[in-house]
Amino acid sequence: MAKKIELDDKSLFFNLHIKGMRNFNAQSDVGLYVANIGYPLSLGVSLLLLILMVGLAVLPLSVPNTELARALVLINVGLLPVYLIGRYWLVRRRYGISGTLRCYVSQQRIAIPANAIINKPVGQLELQRDDIERVTVKYKSQMHRLHVRNHITACDIKLKSGEVIILNAMYFPLKHIVYMLCFFDYPLTTLHGNWSWAFLPNIIAVIFPVLVNVVVTGMLVKHYFL
């Protein structure tokens, strides 16, 4: 059964904060920041980043000179921000991103950063309210300290033309978007489901190099300096 979305629904909008939200009104045009660090890269580039991060992390183990090994460990301590900056640059280059990405929601329209993530030409995709038939909010329930939390996983925006634009929570601030759609009384419906495993490879591609590097470097810091 579809769940009716209310603005005071703490199970769905837990820990939600939007700048200026106490002053929103019918004329508001709300901009929501879109992080793109997690956008997927090609398999080849992802493998190269993984090899570099893991290779540099274990490199001190192959160096017989203790002082040089210590120097390499110290270099690896600062490798994480270099990796994140490098990945950020590669993502922006691949998707033709310039400037800060934002979604905009108002009573009249929804504006979404467009690129290969939603299979649209690079730019800002504007969807007029009158062209939207409904928005299906997909969510998964989870218990947290004896309370139910509903995590939004995706939103399917169905246009009156029959086209469906799918927004995934990995790439868009869906909790914030849905809150604003509810505020402006867009036609919303809900669908309860489970997490999709389709995005697991990308999650691993983003997190695993960082995790391996942090764990190995931490062990080497303990070995060489403590």
XYZ file of N, CA, C and O in Angstrom, residues 57 80 209-219:
52
model
N 50.255 1.986 -1.083
C 50.107 1.655 0.333
C 51.092 0.576 0.766
O 51.658 0.635 1.865
N 45.299 10.215 0.706
C 43.840 10.191 0.616
C 43.247 11.449 -0.012
O 42.445 11.353 -0.951
N 39.412 1.381 -2.488
C 40.790 1.911 -2.521
C 41.121 2.728 -1.282
O 42.237 2.650 -0.758
N 40.153 3.524 -0.814
C 40.367 4.340 0.384
C 40.540 3.444 1.603
O 41.451 3.637 2.414
N 39.679 2.452 1.725
C 39.706 1.561 2.885
C 41.029 0.798 2.967
O 41.664 0.737 4.034
N 41.461 0.236 1.841
C 42.720 -0.527 1.824
C 43.892 0.366 2.181
O 44.746 0.006 3.000
N 43.936 1.548 1.585
C 45.050 2.454 1.836
C 45.102 2.896 3.296
O 46.176 2.919 3.904
N 43.939 3.214 3.872
C 43.892 3.666 5.264
C 44.319 2.547 6.210
O 45.112 2.770 7.143
N 43.816 1.330 5.977
C 44.142 0.210 6.857
C 45.618 -0.132 6.783
O 46.308 -0.267 7.808
N 46.154 -0.271 5.563
C 47.559 -0.648 5.401
C 48.477 0.449 5.926
O 49.450 0.174 6.645
N 48.174 1.697 5.599
C 49.010 2.811 6.060
C 48.967 2.912 7.582
O 49.990 3.168 8.232
N 47.804 2.691 8.181
C 47.701 2.714 9.638
C 48.567 1.648 10.286
O 49.233 1.905 11.301
N 48.593 0.466 9.702
C 49.426 -0.613 10.230
C 50.910 -0.273 10.108
O 51.701 -0.539 11.024
